[in-house]
Tab-separated table of C-alpha atoms in Angstrom:
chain	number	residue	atom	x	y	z
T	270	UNK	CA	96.139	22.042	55.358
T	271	UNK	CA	99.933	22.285	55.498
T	272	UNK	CA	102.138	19.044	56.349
T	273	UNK	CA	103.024	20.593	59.368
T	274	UNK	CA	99.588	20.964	60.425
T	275	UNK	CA	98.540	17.406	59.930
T	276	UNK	CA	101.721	16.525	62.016
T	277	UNK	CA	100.536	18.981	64.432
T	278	UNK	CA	96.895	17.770	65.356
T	279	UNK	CA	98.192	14.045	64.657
T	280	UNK	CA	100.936	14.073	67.186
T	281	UNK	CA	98.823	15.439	69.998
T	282	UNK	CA	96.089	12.926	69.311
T	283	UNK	CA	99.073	10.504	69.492
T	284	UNK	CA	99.848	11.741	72.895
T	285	UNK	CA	96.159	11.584	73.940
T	286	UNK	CA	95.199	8.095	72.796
T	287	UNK	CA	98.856	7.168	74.531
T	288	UNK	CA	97.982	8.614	77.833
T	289	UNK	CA	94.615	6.588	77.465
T	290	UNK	CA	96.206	3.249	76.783
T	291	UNK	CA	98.039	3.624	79.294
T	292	UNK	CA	95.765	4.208	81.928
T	293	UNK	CA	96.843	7.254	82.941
T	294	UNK	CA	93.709	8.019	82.156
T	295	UNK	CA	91.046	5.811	82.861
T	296	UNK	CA	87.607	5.232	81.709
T	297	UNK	CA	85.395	7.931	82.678
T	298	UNK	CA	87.704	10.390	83.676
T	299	UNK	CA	87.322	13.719	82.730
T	300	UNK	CA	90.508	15.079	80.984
T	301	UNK	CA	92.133	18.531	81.611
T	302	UNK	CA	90.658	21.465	79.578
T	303	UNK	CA	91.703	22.118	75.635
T	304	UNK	CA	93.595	25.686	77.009
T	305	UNK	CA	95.337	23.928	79.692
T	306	UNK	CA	96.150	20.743	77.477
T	307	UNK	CA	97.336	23.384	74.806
T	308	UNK	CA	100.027	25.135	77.071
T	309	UNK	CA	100.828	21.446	78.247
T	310	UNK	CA	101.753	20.129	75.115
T	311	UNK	CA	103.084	23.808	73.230
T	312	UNK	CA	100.019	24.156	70.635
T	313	UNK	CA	97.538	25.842	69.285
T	314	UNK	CA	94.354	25.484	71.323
T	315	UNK	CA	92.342	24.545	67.761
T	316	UNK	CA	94.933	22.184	66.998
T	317	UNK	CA	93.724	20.356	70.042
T	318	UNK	CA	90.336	21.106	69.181
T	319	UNK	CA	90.976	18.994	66.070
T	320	UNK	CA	92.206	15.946	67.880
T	321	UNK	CA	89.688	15.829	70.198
T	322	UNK	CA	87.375	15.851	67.614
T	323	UNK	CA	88.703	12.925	65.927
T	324	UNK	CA	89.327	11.159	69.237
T	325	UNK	CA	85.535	11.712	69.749
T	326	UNK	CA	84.816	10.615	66.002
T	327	UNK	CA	86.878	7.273	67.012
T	328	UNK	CA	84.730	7.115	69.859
T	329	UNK	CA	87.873	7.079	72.275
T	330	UNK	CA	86.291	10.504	73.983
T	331	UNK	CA	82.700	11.267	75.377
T	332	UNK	CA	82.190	15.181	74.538
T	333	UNK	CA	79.909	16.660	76.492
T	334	UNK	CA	79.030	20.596	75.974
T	335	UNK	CA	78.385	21.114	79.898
T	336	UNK	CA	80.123	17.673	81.632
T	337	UNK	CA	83.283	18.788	79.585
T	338	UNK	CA	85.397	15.573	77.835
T	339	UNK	CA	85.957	12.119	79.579
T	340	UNK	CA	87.319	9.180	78.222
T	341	UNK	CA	84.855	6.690	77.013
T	342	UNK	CA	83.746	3.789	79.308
T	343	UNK	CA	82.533	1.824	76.507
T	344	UNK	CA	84.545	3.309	73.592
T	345	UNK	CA	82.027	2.638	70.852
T	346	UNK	CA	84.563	1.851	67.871
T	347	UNK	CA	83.388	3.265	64.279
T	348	UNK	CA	84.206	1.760	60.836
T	349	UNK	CA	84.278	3.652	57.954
T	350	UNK	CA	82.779	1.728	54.629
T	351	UNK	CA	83.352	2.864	51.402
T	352	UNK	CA	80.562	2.148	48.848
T	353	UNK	CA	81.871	2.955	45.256
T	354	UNK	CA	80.443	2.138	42.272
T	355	UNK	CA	79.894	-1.074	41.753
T	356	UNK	CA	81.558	-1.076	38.437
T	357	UNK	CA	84.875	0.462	39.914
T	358	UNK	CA	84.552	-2.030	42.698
T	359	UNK	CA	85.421	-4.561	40.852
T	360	UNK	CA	88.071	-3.067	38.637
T	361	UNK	CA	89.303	-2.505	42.044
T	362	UNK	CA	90.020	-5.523	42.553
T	363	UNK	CA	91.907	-6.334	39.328
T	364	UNK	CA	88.565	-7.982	37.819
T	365	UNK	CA	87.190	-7.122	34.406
T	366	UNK	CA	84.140	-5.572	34.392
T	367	UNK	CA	80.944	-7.032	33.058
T	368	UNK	CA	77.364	-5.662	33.155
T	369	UNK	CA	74.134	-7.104	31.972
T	370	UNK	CA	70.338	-5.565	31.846
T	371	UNK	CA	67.973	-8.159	32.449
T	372	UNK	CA	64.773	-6.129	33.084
T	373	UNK	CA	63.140	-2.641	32.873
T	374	UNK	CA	59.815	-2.070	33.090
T	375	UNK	CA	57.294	0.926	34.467
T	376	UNK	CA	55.357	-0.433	37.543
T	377	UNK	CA	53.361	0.035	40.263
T	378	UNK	CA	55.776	0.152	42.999
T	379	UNK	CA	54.876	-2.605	45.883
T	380	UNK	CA	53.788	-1.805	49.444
T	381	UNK	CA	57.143	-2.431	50.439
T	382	UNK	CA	59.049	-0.269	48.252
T	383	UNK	CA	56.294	2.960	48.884
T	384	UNK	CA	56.962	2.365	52.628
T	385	UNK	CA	61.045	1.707	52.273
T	386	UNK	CA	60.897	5.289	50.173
T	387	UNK	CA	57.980	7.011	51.981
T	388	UNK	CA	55.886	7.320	48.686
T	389	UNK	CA	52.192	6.566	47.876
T	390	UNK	CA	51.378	3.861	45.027
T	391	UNK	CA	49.982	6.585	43.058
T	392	UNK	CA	52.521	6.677	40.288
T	393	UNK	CA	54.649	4.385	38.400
T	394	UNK	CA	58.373	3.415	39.249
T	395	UNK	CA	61.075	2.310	37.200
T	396	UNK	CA	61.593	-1.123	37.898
T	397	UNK	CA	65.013	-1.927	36.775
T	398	UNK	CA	67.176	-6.412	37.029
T	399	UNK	CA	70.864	-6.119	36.510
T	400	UNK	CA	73.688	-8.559	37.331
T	401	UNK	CA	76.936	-7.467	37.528
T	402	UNK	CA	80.019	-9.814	36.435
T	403	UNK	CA	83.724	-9.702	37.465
T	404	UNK	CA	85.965	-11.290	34.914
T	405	UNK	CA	82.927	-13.123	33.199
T	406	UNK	CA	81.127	-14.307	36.746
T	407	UNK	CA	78.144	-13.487	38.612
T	408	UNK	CA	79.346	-10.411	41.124
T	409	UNK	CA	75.914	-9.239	42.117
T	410	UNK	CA	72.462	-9.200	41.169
T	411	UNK	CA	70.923	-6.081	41.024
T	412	UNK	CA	66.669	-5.153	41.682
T	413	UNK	CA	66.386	-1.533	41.867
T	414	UNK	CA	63.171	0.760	42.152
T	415	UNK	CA	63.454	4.429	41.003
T	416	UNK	CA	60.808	6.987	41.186
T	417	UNK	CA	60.180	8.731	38.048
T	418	UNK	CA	58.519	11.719	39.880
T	419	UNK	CA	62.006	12.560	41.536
T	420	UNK	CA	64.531	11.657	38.520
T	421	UNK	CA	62.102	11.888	35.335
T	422	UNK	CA	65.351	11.706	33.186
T	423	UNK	CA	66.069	8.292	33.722
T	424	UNK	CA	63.637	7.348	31.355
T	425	UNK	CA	65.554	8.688	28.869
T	426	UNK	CA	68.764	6.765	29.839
T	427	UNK	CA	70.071	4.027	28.159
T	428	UNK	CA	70.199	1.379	30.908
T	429	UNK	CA	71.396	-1.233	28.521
T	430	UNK	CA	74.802	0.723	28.404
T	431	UNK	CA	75.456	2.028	32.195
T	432	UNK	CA	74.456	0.450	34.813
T	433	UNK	CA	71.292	2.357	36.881
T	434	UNK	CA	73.702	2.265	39.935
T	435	UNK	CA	76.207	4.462	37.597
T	436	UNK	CA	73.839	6.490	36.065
T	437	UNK	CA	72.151	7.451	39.227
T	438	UNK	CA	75.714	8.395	40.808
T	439	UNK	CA	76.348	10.734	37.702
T	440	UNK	CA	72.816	12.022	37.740
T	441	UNK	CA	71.270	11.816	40.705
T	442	UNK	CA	72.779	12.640	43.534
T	443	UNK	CA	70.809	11.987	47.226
T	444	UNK	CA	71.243	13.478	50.317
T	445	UNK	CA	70.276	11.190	52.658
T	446	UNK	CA	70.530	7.321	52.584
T	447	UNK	CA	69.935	4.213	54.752
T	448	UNK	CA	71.921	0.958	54.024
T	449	UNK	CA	71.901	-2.211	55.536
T	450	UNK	CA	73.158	-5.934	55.644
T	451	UNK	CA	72.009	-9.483	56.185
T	452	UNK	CA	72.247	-12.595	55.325
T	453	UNK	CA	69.687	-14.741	53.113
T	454	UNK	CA	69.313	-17.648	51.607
T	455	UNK	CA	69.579	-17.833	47.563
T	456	UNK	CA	66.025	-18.173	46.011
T	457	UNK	CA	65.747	-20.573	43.145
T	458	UNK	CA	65.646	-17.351	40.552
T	459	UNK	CA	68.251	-15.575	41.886
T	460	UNK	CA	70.354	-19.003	42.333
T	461	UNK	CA	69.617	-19.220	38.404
T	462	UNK	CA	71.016	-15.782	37.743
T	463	UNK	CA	73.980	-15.640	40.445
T	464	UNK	CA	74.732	-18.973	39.367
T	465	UNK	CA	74.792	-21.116	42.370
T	466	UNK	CA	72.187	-23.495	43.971
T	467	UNK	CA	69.154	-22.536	45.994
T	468	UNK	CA	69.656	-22.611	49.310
T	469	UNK	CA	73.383	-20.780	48.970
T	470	UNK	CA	74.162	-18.412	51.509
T	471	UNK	CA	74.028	-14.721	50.152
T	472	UNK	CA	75.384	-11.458	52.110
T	473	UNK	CA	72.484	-9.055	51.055
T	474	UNK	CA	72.611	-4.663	50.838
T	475	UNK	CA	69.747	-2.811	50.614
T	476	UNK	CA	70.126	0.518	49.922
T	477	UNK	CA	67.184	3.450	49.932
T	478	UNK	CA	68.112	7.291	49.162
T	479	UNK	CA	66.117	10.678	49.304
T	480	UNK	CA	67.240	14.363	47.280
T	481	UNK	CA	66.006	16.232	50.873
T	482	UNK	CA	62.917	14.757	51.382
T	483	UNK	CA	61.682	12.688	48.190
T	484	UNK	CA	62.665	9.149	47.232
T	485	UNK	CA	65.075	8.751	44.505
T	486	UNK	CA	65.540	4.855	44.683
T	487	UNK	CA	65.378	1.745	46.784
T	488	UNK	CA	67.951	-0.983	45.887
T	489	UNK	CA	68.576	-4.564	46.801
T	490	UNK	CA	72.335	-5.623	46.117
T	491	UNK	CA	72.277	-9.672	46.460
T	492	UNK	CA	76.252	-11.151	45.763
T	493	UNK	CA	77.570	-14.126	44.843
T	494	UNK	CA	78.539	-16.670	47.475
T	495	UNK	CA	81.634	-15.948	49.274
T	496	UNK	CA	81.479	-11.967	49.110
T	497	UNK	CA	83.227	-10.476	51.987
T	498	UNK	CA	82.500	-6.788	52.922
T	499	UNK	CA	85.871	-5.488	54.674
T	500	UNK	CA	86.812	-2.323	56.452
T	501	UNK	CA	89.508	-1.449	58.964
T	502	UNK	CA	88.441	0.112	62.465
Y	189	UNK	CA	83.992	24.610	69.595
Y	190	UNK	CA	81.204	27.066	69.944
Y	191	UNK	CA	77.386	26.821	68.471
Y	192	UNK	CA	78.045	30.020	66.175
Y	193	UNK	CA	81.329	27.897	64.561
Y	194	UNK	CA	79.670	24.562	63.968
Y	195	UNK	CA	77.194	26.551	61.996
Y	196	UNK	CA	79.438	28.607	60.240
Y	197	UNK	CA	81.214	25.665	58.767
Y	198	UNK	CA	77.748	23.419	58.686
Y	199	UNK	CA	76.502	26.270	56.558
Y	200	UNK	CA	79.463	26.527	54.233
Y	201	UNK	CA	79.633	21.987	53.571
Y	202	UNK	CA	75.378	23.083	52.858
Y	203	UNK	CA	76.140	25.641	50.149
Y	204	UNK	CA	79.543	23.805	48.892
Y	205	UNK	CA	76.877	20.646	48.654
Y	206	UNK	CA	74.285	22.926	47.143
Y	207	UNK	CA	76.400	24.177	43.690
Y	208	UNK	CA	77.252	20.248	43.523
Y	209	UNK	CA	74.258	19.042	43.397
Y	210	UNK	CA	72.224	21.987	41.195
Y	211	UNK	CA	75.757	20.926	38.785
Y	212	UNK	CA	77.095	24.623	39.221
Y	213	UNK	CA	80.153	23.033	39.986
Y	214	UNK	CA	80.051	19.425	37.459
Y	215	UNK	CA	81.564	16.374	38.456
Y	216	UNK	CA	85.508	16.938	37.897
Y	217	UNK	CA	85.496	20.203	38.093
Y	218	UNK	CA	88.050	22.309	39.655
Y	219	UNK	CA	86.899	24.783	42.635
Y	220	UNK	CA	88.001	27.884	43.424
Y	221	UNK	CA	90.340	28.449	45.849
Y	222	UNK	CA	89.748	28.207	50.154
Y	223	UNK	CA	91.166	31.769	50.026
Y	224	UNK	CA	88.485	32.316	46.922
Y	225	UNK	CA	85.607	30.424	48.470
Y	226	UNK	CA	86.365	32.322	51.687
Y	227	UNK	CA	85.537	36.029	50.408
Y	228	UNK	CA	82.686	34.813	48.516
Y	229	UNK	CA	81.200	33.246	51.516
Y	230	UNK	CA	82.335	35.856	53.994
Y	231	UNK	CA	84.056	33.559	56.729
Y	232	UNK	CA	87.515	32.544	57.481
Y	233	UNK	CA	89.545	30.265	55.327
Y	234	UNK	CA	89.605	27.990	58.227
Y	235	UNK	CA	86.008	27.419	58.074
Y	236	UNK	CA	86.368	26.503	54.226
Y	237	UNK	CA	88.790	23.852	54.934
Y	238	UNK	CA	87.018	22.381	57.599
Y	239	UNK	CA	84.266	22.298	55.478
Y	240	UNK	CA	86.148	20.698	52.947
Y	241	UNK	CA	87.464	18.144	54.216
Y	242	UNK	CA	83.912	17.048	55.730
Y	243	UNK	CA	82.936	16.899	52.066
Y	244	UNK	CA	85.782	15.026	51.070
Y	245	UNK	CA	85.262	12.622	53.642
Y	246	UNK	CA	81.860	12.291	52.780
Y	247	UNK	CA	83.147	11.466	49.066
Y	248	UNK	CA	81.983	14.590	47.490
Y	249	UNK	CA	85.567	16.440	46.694
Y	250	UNK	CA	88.841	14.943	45.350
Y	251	UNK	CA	91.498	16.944	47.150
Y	252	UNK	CA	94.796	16.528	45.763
Y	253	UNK	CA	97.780	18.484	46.818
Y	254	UNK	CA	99.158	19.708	43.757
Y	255	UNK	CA	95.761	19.406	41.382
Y	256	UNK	CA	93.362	21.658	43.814
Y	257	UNK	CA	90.163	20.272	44.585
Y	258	UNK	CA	87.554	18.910	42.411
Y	259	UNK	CA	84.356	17.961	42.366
Y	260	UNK	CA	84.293	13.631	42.807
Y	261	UNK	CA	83.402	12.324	39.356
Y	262	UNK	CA	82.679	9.107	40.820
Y	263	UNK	CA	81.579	9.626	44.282
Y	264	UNK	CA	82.193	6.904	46.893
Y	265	UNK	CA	79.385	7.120	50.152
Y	266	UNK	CA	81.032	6.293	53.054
Y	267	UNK	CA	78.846	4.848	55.750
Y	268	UNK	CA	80.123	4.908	59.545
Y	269	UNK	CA	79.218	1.452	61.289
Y	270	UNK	CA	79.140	2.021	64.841
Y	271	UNK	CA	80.635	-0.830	66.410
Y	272	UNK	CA	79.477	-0.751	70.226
Y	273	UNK	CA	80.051	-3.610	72.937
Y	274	UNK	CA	77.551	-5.995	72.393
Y	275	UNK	CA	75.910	-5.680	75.687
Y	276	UNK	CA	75.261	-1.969	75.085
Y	277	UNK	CA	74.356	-2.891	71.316
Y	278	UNK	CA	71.305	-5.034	72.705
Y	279	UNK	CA	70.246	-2.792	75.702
Y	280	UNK	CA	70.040	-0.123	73.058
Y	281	UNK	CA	67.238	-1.977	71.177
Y	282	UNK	CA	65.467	-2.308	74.496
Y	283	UNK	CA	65.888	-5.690	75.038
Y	284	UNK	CA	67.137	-7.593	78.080
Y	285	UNK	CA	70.942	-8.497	78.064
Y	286	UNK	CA	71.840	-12.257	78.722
Y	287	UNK	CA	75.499	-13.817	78.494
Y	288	UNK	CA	76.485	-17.605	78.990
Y	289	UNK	CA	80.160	-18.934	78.563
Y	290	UNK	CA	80.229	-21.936	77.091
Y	291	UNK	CA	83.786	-22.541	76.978
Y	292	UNK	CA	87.384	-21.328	78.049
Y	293	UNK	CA	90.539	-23.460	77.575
Y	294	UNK	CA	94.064	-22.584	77.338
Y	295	UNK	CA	95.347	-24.281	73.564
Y	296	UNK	CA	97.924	-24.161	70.401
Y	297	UNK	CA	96.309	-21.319	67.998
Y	298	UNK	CA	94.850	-23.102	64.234
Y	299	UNK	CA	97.170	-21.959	62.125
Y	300	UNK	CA	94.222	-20.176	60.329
Y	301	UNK	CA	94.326	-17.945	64.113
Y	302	UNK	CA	98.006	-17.788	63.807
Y	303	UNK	CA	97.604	-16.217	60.145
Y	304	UNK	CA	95.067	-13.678	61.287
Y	305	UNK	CA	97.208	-12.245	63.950
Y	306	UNK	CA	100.095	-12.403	62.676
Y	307	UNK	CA	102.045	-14.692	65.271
Y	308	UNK	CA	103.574	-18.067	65.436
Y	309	UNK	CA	102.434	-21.249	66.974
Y	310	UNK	CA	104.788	-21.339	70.057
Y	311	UNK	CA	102.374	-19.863	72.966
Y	312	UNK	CA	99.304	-21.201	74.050
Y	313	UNK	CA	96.285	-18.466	73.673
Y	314	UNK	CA	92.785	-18.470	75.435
Y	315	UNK	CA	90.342	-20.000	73.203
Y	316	UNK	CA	86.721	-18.983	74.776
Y	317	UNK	CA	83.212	-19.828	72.894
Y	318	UNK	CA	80.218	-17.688	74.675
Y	319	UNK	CA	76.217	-16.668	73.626
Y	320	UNK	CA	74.956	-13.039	74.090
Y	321	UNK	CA	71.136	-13.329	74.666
Y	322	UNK	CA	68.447	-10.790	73.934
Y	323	UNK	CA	65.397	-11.244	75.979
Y	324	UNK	CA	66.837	-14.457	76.741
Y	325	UNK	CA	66.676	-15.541	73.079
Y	326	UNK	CA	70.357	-16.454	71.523
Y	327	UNK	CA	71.258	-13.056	69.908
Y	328	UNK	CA	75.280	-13.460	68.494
Y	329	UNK	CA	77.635	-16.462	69.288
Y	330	UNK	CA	81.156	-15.850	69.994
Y	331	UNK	CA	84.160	-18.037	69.041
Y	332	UNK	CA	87.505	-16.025	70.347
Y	333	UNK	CA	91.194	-16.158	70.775
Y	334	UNK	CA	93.291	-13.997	72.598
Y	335	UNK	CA	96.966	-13.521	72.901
Y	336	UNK	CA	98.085	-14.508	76.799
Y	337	UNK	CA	101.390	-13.351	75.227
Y	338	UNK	CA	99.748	-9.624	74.488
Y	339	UNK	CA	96.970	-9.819	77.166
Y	340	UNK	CA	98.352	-11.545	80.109
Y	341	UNK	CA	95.379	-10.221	82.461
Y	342	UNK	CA	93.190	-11.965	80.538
Y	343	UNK	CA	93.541	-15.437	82.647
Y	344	UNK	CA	92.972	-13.335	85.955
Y	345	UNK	CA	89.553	-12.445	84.367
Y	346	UNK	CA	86.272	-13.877	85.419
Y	347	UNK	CA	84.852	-14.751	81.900
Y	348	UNK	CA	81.636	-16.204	83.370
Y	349	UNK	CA	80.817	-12.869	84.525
Y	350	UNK	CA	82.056	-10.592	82.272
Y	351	UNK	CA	82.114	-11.551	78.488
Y	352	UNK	CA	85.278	-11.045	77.015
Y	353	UNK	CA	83.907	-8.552	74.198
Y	354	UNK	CA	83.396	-6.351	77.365
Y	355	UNK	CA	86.812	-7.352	79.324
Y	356	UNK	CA	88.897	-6.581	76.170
Y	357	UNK	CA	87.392	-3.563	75.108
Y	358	UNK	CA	87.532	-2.309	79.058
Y	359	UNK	CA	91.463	-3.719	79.512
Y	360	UNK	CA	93.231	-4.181	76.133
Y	361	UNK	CA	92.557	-1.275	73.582
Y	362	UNK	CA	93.854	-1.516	70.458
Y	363	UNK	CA	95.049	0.490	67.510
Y	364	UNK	CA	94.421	-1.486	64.513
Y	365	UNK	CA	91.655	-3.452	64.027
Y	366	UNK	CA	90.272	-5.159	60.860
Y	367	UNK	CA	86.948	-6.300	60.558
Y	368	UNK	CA	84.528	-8.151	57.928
Y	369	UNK	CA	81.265	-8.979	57.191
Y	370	UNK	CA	79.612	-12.020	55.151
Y	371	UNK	CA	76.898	-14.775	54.984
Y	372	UNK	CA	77.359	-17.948	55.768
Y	373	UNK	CA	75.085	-21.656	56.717
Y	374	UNK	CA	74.644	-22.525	59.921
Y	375	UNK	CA	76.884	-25.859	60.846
Y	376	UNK	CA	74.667	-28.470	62.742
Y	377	UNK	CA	76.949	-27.006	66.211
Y	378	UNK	CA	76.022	-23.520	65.866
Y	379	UNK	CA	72.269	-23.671	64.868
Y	380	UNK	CA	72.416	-26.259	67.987
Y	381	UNK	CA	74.007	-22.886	69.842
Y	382	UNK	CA	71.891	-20.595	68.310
Y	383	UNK	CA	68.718	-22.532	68.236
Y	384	UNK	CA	68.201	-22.670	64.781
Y	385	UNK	CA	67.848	-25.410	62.267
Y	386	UNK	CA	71.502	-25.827	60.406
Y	387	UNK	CA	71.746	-24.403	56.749
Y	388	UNK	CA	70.023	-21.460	58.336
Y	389	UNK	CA	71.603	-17.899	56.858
Y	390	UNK	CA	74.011	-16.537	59.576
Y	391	UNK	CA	75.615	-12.686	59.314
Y	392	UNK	CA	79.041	-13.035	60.268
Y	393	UNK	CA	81.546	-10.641	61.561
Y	394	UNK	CA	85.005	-11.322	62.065
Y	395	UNK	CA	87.290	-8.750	64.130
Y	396	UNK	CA	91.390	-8.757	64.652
Y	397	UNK	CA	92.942	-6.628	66.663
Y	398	UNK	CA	96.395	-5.256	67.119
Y	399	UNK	CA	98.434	-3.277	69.962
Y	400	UNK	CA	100.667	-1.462	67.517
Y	401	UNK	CA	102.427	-4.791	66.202
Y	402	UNK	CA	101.042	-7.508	68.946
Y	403	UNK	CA	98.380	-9.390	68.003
Y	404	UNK	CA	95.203	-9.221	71.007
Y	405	UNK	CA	92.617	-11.243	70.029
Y	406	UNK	CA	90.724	-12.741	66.702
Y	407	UNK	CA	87.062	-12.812	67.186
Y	408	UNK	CA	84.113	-14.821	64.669
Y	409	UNK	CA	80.300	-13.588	66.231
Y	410	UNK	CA	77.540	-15.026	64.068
Y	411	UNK	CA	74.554	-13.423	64.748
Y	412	UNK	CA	71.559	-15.535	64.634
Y	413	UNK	CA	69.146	-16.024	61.671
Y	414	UNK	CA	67.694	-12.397	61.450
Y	415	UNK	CA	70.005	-10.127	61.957
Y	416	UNK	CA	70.183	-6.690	60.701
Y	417	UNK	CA	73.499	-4.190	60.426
Y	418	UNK	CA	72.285	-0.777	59.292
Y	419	UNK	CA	73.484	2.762	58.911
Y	420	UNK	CA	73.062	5.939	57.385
Y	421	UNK	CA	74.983	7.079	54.169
């Protein structure tokens, strides 16, 4: 896309989300067509297309296929995360990267690993502890699951050297994931290896991907006290 | 934009993600050209950009102007966190919405506030504590402040009957917004608040908001022991 494109669709969704702050459109009103808004504003109808789309990505804009486009009532606001590689996450932030393997081990994967992947017990998993240090200190602790039906090369891979978070993002790429995030308390082994007390509060990721329709892996990311996730919206 | 389009570029991202992940195309390679791709594929170039920059959004592609486009050698997943008023957020899990204000008093921003927003000290702001309820059990507690300076409505507003999550999102838009998420212990005032026993694991969130340069409001909502955030990457 040329620079005068992006100023293009940019400047009219400009103009859009201006006439929305405003008021002069309100919540729940339908706005005019993309043709008419096009000869309004002196564009290309597909450069309005564009902004539209993104206003509706933002959540600013209900699009409807037969009730045409109204502004939201309830804009539902989105923020985008962005969840690199752990190892580049840190060096990121200026920290030095550090990397330990604690454990691997071929194992009956539990209940709740077979039901977080959609798997039967029937074969064995790679059961793989890591922590991973920025400049020398406990970052996060790392308990991962892969299934050895799906990615049978990562029993060849030297875990002790790359991290299985790395490997699998060189090797294994999914196409479908579920994260999410809570809050728990520090258990007395993984106060031991984080290096705080039991009882610490610890902001918790759990991560499960599929290639189409099999289970790759099934990850629990626990950090370090005073982790903040950020994002803009 | 028509049925017949979104497939046309739906299919293209498919086969783009395809050669990726059968390594056709290996991590840092170049690609060929949209005009290239284009022929191959027998659609317009237009359809291989938009395609493109789906897959560069989803972390897939490096597009650089000058370098071409290559394959991500170190992908980062972006996960979109919807972020919907928090009414709507509990009627959508089929529970029963409560709200109680606890508190609303005109006061001198902490300079902590003050920081966050990006404001001085001078004005007073509207400093309001309130408890969303889910099937009348204490779902997220809400410490605010908002800027009477940005949002004068705001002291015209009924706060005991609308929440001002709701209010602000209805009356004050904003174009910036940064947001964050960690884990913290419950102090002995908000497991009081939240009925839980203090030291419990909370989820926080904490949102700031901007109207182009003017601070709105700066938000903390700790979600009671329990809580959840997920998505799809």
């Amino acid at each position: 896309m040329s620079a005068s494109e992006q100023t293009n669709w940019q400047s009219v969704h400009d103009e859009v989300l201006r006439r929305i702050h405003t008021r002069e459109w309100k919540p729940g009103d339908q706005i005019p067509k993309e043709v008419e808004l096009a000869e309004q504003l002196g564009c290309a109808r597909a450069t309005v297309n564009r902004a539209l789309r993104e206003l509706a990505a933002e959540g600013f804009l209900d699009r409807r296929r037969k009730a045409g486009t109204r502004v939201a009532t309830h804009p539902v606001r989105r923020a985008k995360l962005d969840i690199p590689v752990i190892r580049l996450e840190i060096e990121g932030r200026g920290q030095k990267y550090g990397y330990g393997l604690l454990l691997t081990e071929r194992r009956t994967p539990t209940p709740e690993i077979c039901a977080n992947l959609g798997v039967s017990a029937k074969s064995d998993m790679l059961h793989i502890s890591s922590l991973h240090l920025a400049d020398g200190k406990p970052y996060m602790f790392e308990e991962r699951w892969v299934s050895i039906d799906t990615v049978p090369e990562i029993v060849d891979a030297d875990l002790s050297k790359i991290s299985a978070n790395e490997w699998l993002v060189l090797h294994a790429p999914y196409t479908k994931g579920d994260i999410s995030f809570s809050a728990v308390l520090a258990s007395e082994l993984e106060a031991k290896i984080l290096r705080t007390h039991a009882g610490a509060p610890l902001f918790l990721m759990e991560r499960t991907t599929w290639e189409n329709d099999a289970g790759i892996t099934s990850a629990r990311l626990l950090f370090a006290p005073g982790y903040r996730m950020h994002s803009a919206i």
